[in-house]
């Protein structure tokens, strides 16, 4: 296990917790805090934060998205590293803010500076802290679902797998097409619920086929969607954010 | 075209309930994804090829007027005729005019999305001219009187059984179940059509500006016959199909064919420069190239969505799209389907005619990763969503607007946000079953109809943070 040496300057991380985790899955945030603190990182939480604006951006309400994005930029202005338990919200800041402000040079510059310091949790551990093994243990058969934004906007694919495989006692197996969308798509899931659910059905099949008892991901959006159907169908597979897994001892 | 108003919501609901369709799509798509993946993986510099193709497209579209004029001059030089059509009506009129001047009674057609776009068959039929589709998939679709449901595989929504029954009904054949038998029947029927036709109509995969050559890629040989047997050949292309140089062609053939069918090379690639020359044994006496705008220059003029014009209609984005796999092509309501349909249809028909198509995507991004010319389809979808919301004719419903404003207002102010969390926590109570929300009122019922929703936490993270921030773990 890795601990930052005493002599090193302490790495400071600001949590960008996302509104979904804040309101619905606070245990994911707590798990992140545990893992980061155990690795010797100094953790902070800018309390003014709310939403990064992604729901508005994705539904075409760009003016509203801009206001929330600017607010986000001002709150996280001075932080060293910004780490989030979501590939999707990280993509919003790192990829889509550029899109949103492409005709606004001044804000674009701020976005540029901030986006290079913003990371999804698993890539932060592996690529910045250079840790694969955080000293976690877990008894169970797990599989991993690639959230679309983590995979295709941030190219996060090996990082979570490295972390998962390093957990003691774990039995990891890939499901069929882990990279296929689960059908969530934010507001898509309520705009076209039947299409969304039929895509989800295929994902659920792959999960069951894998024989796993736990389904992991970097994003609570996907897991809320997958878990919602698992519960409804009484399928005994647990959904778990990767931070929860890694905080387990 | 003026009266079209597409509804993805209604059409996709029908498709989802069609079990036969679901089976047909599942089988064809899973199979194809593997084949394509192999064709792409074995090509070492696939990424480099995509980059080159993209650059050529960017350059050409930015200098389109010059290349189109060059193309026109070189087609005329080779003895062909060039016609310019500003919209679908004009294109139909031009082609019908050519047919009527030559007293054409019967037309054979090879596969072409552009002719679907202008509904050319209707024009021919209206003028009493017989028209026969000669691509097997298109032939089936024509017999069934339907619209193609895939730009490469028009009859992908049909099972073998559907097709056998269709042949029994329309062609009076016995019921065959083997694809070979079905192909044989079609082939026999079509031979005669080729021999009797006075005019062949084709599409264009690429046209080379510097030589005036049009290029047609196919596997069945029907396009070769369509363009050589009848005495007149008319080819219809959208303005975006031109490429500058002959040496650009190998790049485009490689990316098109591997992406479209997973082959290294298609069975036929026809390069046609003008009509039959004196020394040629076969070929049409007359060659006409119709170059059509039909909404494309409007796309060109808009920098945000211009890349939509780089599309080479390979169909790879349809095959990879999780939404297309479930709803099939007809749900997209017009001639272009899947991710490319979702971006091009609203731009060609008008955003008010297809306002829900830009939303018919989970934005998973699989399409942009397979697209051989690297069109960032999700980015264009997002841009179009913003246009829909700002469009006076469609826009967002009043209540949605209010809801978004209220939501934004709450998110802008931490104390309102805290209050909203608290309120939601209290208000949710009547709906909680075993710690979950299982049947919420409208509009949340759209979620809970088939999925549980997690209950809002009593203590949100921001409160828990206060307890844990100074702890050691
Ligand atoms: S958008 Fe790209 S992947 Fe889709 S049909 Fe066009 S070229 Fe092919």
XYZ file of C-alpha atoms in Angstrom, chain B residues 58-445:
388
model
C -12.776 19.024 -44.023
C -10.714 20.495 -46.832
C -13.174 19.551 -49.557
C -16.252 20.813 -47.758
C -14.471 24.087 -46.999
C -13.673 24.480 -50.706
C -16.788 22.835 -52.044
C -17.748 25.344 -54.722
C -14.395 25.018 -56.476
C -14.408 21.233 -56.455
C -17.979 21.015 -57.702
C -17.145 23.269 -60.627
C -14.077 21.169 -61.358
C -16.235 18.050 -61.257
C -18.775 19.597 -63.627
C -16.121 20.624 -66.133
C -14.529 17.173 -66.133
C -17.810 15.295 -66.475
C -18.697 17.466 -69.475
C -15.203 16.938 -70.867
C -15.764 13.210 -70.725
C -18.957 13.602 -72.734
C -21.440 13.607 -69.857
C -24.133 16.084 -68.877
C -24.360 17.858 -65.536
C -27.546 19.193 -63.927
C -27.898 21.218 -60.746
C -30.892 20.681 -58.492
C -31.541 23.002 -55.578
C -34.134 20.777 -53.929
C -35.946 17.449 -54.142
C -38.630 18.713 -56.513
C -36.115 20.097 -58.942
C -34.099 16.888 -58.859
C -37.190 14.818 -59.645
C -38.202 17.183 -62.443
C -34.758 17.032 -64.038
C -34.664 13.247 -63.995
C -38.243 12.896 -65.191
C -37.518 15.357 -67.957
C -34.607 13.279 -69.206
C -36.803 10.190 -69.111
C -39.665 11.809 -70.968
C -37.423 13.326 -73.651
C -36.182 9.847 -74.441
C -39.623 8.254 -74.199
C -38.455 6.018 -71.395
C -40.996 3.404 -70.341
C -39.057 1.391 -67.862
C -36.303 2.277 -65.381
C -33.976 0.115 -63.298
C -32.444 1.549 -60.162
C -29.478 0.591 -58.058
C -29.265 1.435 -54.382
C -29.212 5.146 -53.634
C -30.183 7.013 -50.505
C -30.353 10.287 -52.426
C -33.143 8.925 -54.646
C -34.965 7.746 -51.512
C -34.582 11.238 -50.115
C -36.352 12.805 -53.090
C -38.870 9.930 -53.418
C -37.968 9.517 -57.047
C -39.969 6.318 -57.454
C -43.191 8.211 -56.750
C -42.373 10.692 -59.494
C -41.705 7.934 -62.006
C -44.847 6.074 -61.084
C -46.891 9.273 -61.222
C -45.686 9.775 -64.796
C -46.602 6.229 -65.747
C -43.015 5.017 -65.920
C -42.225 1.617 -64.481
C -39.371 1.608 -61.983
C -37.695 -1.439 -60.454
C -35.223 -1.541 -57.589
C -32.437 -3.989 -58.402
C -30.514 -4.178 -55.141
C -31.878 -7.273 -53.406
C -32.703 -5.475 -50.176
C -34.302 -2.573 -52.000
C -36.199 -4.991 -54.241
C -37.705 -6.611 -51.144
C -38.601 -3.224 -49.726
C -40.215 -2.173 -52.982
C -42.264 -5.379 -53.107
C -43.389 -4.806 -49.528
C -44.124 -1.152 -50.268
C -42.072 -0.006 -47.281
C -39.204 2.321 -46.561
C -35.622 1.080 -46.038
C -34.797 0.710 -42.346
C -31.014 0.844 -42.693
C -28.879 2.876 -45.096
C -26.719 -0.131 -45.999
C -29.040 -3.060 -45.262
C -32.481 -1.725 -46.228
C -34.370 -4.899 -45.290
C -32.528 -5.605 -42.033
C -35.868 -5.530 -40.193
C -37.172 -8.506 -42.158
C -36.635 -12.156 -41.261
C -36.126 -14.918 -43.816
C -39.681 -15.996 -43.149
C -41.046 -12.499 -43.854
C -39.249 -12.447 -47.184
C -40.350 -15.924 -48.215
C -43.965 -15.035 -47.499
C -43.615 -11.771 -49.383
C -42.307 -13.611 -52.446
C -45.163 -16.100 -52.266
C -47.655 -13.254 -52.111
C -46.180 -10.879 -54.675
C -44.295 -13.130 -57.069
C -46.396 -16.283 -56.862
C -43.407 -18.428 -55.981
C -43.505 -21.490 -53.722
C -42.397 -20.936 -50.103
C -38.595 -21.149 -49.974
C -36.627 -20.904 -46.791
C -33.076 -20.877 -48.100
C -31.553 -17.469 -48.812
C -29.961 -18.937 -51.960
C -33.367 -19.860 -53.382
C -34.746 -16.427 -52.650
C -31.765 -14.768 -54.286
C -32.169 -16.981 -57.321
C -35.793 -15.954 -57.774
C -34.947 -12.290 -57.464
C -32.056 -12.669 -59.868
C -34.247 -14.285 -62.540
C -36.937 -11.628 -62.218
C -34.384 -8.833 -62.345
C -32.484 -10.089 -65.423
C -35.470 -9.317 -67.599
C -35.937 -5.926 -66.040
C -32.335 -4.996 -66.887
C -32.732 -6.100 -70.486
C -35.985 -4.210 -70.967
C -35.039 -0.971 -69.224
C -34.431 2.210 -71.208
C -32.829 4.037 -68.336
C -30.686 3.195 -65.319
C -30.645 5.385 -62.221
C -27.846 5.061 -59.685
C -26.488 6.871 -56.687
C -22.891 7.946 -56.196
C -20.555 6.891 -53.383
C -17.811 9.295 -54.377
C -17.176 11.555 -57.317
C -13.656 12.565 -58.187
C -13.368 16.239 -59.104
C -10.079 16.084 -61.013
C -11.234 13.318 -63.368
C -15.019 13.651 -63.467
C -15.353 10.023 -62.366
C -18.200 8.700 -60.273
C -17.553 5.711 -58.048
C -20.134 3.097 -57.041
C -19.440 0.420 -54.446
C -21.614 -2.721 -54.313
C -21.652 -6.487 -53.907
C -24.408 -7.773 -56.125
C -23.400 -6.523 -59.571
C -26.754 -4.862 -60.011
C -25.264 -1.380 -60.038
C -22.794 -2.433 -62.727
C -25.732 -3.624 -64.845
C -27.858 -0.574 -64.045
C -25.108 1.738 -65.231
C -24.119 -0.190 -68.369
C -27.094 -2.010 -69.905
C -29.786 0.681 -70.448
C -29.098 3.348 -73.049
C -29.244 6.201 -70.540
C -27.562 6.392 -67.165
C -28.578 9.041 -64.643
C -26.590 9.341 -61.408
C -27.836 11.425 -58.503
C -25.492 12.802 -55.843
C -25.632 15.213 -52.941
C -23.148 18.077 -53.169
C -21.062 16.601 -50.341
C -20.057 13.460 -52.247
C -17.178 15.018 -54.171
C -13.542 14.251 -53.329
C -10.689 16.193 -54.895
C -8.211 13.717 -56.347
C -8.120 10.226 -57.754
C -5.428 9.323 -55.249
C -7.817 10.111 -52.381
C -9.997 7.254 -53.500
C -8.122 4.305 -51.904
C -8.475 5.932 -48.488
C -12.216 6.301 -48.899
C -12.761 2.865 -50.384
C -10.906 1.341 -47.465
C -12.810 3.164 -44.747
C -16.183 2.892 -46.462
C -16.090 -0.802 -47.261
C -14.564 -1.991 -43.993
C -17.054 0.118 -42.019
C -20.058 -0.741 -44.123
C -19.816 -4.497 -44.534
C -16.640 -5.596 -42.784
C -15.124 -6.647 -46.117
C -11.628 -5.750 -47.246
C -12.971 -4.867 -50.648
C -16.446 -5.084 -52.081
C -17.196 -7.437 -54.962
C -17.695 -4.564 -57.378
C -16.289 -1.068 -57.506
C -17.403 0.756 -60.659
C -15.543 3.828 -61.855
C -17.579 5.665 -64.439
C -16.249 8.578 -66.458
C -18.777 9.816 -68.977
C -20.892 7.660 -71.343
C -19.745 4.843 -73.629
C -16.809 5.774 -75.795
C -16.353 4.587 -79.368
C -13.860 1.973 -78.315
C -16.087 0.632 -75.480
C -18.105 -2.530 -75.974
C -20.762 -1.687 -73.378
C -22.098 1.357 -71.703
C -24.878 3.895 -71.980
C -25.133 6.307 -74.885
C -25.852 9.138 -72.505
C -24.599 9.919 -69.036
C -26.235 12.479 -66.766
C -24.972 13.560 -63.370
C -27.503 15.358 -61.185
C -25.872 17.303 -58.354
C -28.349 18.092 -55.615
C -28.347 20.530 -52.720
C -31.678 19.861 -50.964
C -30.767 21.525 -47.673
C -27.069 20.679 -47.656
C -25.747 24.183 -48.273
C -27.695 25.283 -45.217
C -25.757 22.734 -43.166
C -22.562 23.893 -44.814
C -23.178 27.472 -43.749
C -23.339 26.517 -40.103
C -19.948 25.913 -38.578
C -21.323 24.169 -35.483
C -22.910 21.319 -37.382
C -20.994 21.378 -40.677
C -19.276 18.092 -39.933
C -22.610 16.357 -40.543
C -21.722 16.695 -44.238
C -18.579 14.550 -43.900
C -20.724 11.420 -43.646
C -19.982 8.746 -46.244
C -23.133 6.740 -45.364
C -21.262 3.660 -44.211
C -23.895 2.669 -41.653
C -21.385 1.796 -38.914
C -23.003 4.181 -36.449
C -26.350 2.453 -36.931
C -24.914 -0.946 -36.169
C -23.148 0.195 -33.005
C -25.967 2.350 -31.625
C -27.793 0.790 -28.638
C -30.891 2.839 -29.425
C -31.005 1.796 -33.089
C -30.579 -1.829 -32.059
C -33.812 -1.592 -30.064
C -36.011 0.661 -32.167
C -34.878 -0.169 -35.705
C -34.767 2.209 -38.639
C -38.424 3.032 -39.153
C -38.634 4.777 -35.786
C -36.459 7.539 -37.203
C -39.295 8.368 -39.566
C -37.359 9.262 -42.702
C -34.713 7.891 -45.051
C -31.726 8.272 -42.741
C -31.701 6.319 -39.515
C -29.719 5.802 -36.336
C -27.240 8.382 -35.069
C -26.587 9.909 -38.499
C -30.344 10.103 -39.080
C -30.815 11.788 -35.721
C -28.452 14.585 -36.765
C -29.100 14.868 -40.475
C -32.882 14.546 -40.650
C -33.652 17.572 -38.454
C -31.135 19.591 -40.451
C -32.425 18.573 -43.879
C -36.153 18.608 -43.133
C -36.133 21.461 -40.622
C -35.775 21.216 -36.883
C -39.500 21.735 -36.326
C -40.296 18.616 -38.380
C -38.131 16.267 -36.353
C -37.711 17.953 -33.023
C -37.488 14.800 -30.912
C -34.762 13.114 -32.990
C -31.854 15.007 -31.391
C -33.108 13.693 -28.043
C -33.399 10.095 -29.232
C -29.944 9.186 -27.947
C -28.401 8.249 -24.629
C -25.292 10.173 -25.761
C -23.193 7.089 -25.129
C -20.753 8.132 -27.828
C -20.248 4.712 -29.417
C -21.095 6.283 -32.795
C -18.300 8.829 -32.692
C -15.816 6.075 -31.905
C -16.767 3.953 -34.926
C -17.382 6.739 -37.410
C -14.647 6.435 -40.056
C -14.624 10.182 -40.667
C -14.721 10.971 -36.955
C -17.973 12.896 -36.886
C -18.592 13.862 -33.268
C -22.249 12.889 -33.426
C -23.029 13.449 -29.704
C -21.619 16.968 -29.974
C -23.858 17.706 -32.948
C -26.851 16.169 -31.147
C -26.253 18.477 -28.195
C -26.008 21.487 -30.492
C -29.295 20.496 -32.154
C -30.964 20.021 -28.764
C -30.104 23.595 -27.918
C -31.585 24.684 -31.252
C -34.811 22.805 -30.536
C -35.141 24.419 -27.116
C -34.628 27.884 -28.615
C -36.900 27.316 -31.594
C -40.061 29.390 -31.421
C -42.132 26.819 -33.349
C -41.322 23.809 -31.186
C -39.236 24.821 -28.190
C -39.717 23.501 -24.703
C -43.145 23.310 -23.189
C -44.012 26.089 -20.805
C -44.041 23.851 -17.747
C -40.666 22.367 -18.607
C -39.223 25.851 -18.963
C -40.546 26.828 -15.545
C -39.235 23.610 -14.014
C -35.760 24.151 -15.441
C -35.670 27.750 -14.221
C -36.765 26.711 -10.749
C -34.200 23.934 -10.679
C -31.425 26.249 -11.814
C -32.437 28.878 -9.292
C -32.241 26.271 -6.529
C -28.860 25.039 -7.678
C -27.474 28.562 -7.754
C -27.996 29.112 -4.089
C -26.600 26.724 -1.505
C -29.214 27.484 1.129
C -32.100 26.943 -1.295
C -30.397 23.759 -2.363
C -30.206 22.556 1.234
C -33.823 23.458 1.760
C -34.840 21.586 -1.392
C -32.998 18.483 -0.209
C -34.766 18.667 3.144
C -38.170 19.197 1.540
C -37.722 16.357 -0.928
C -36.720 14.114 1.935
C -39.975 14.874 3.732
C -42.227 14.896 0.666
C -41.041 11.525 -0.590
C -42.274 9.681 2.521
C -45.693 8.535 1.270
C -44.053 6.768 -1.662
C -41.344 4.865 0.171
C -41.537 1.049 0.185
C -38.671 -0.882 1.754
C -36.440 2.150 1.566
C -37.130 2.794 -2.118
C -39.474 4.796 -4.275
C -41.499 2.430 -6.380
C -44.405 4.346 -7.910
C -43.990 8.082 -8.111
C -46.551 10.456 -9.673
C -46.090 11.914 -13.166
C -43.562 12.842 -14.544
C -41.379 10.689 -12.281
C -43.640 7.748 -13.045
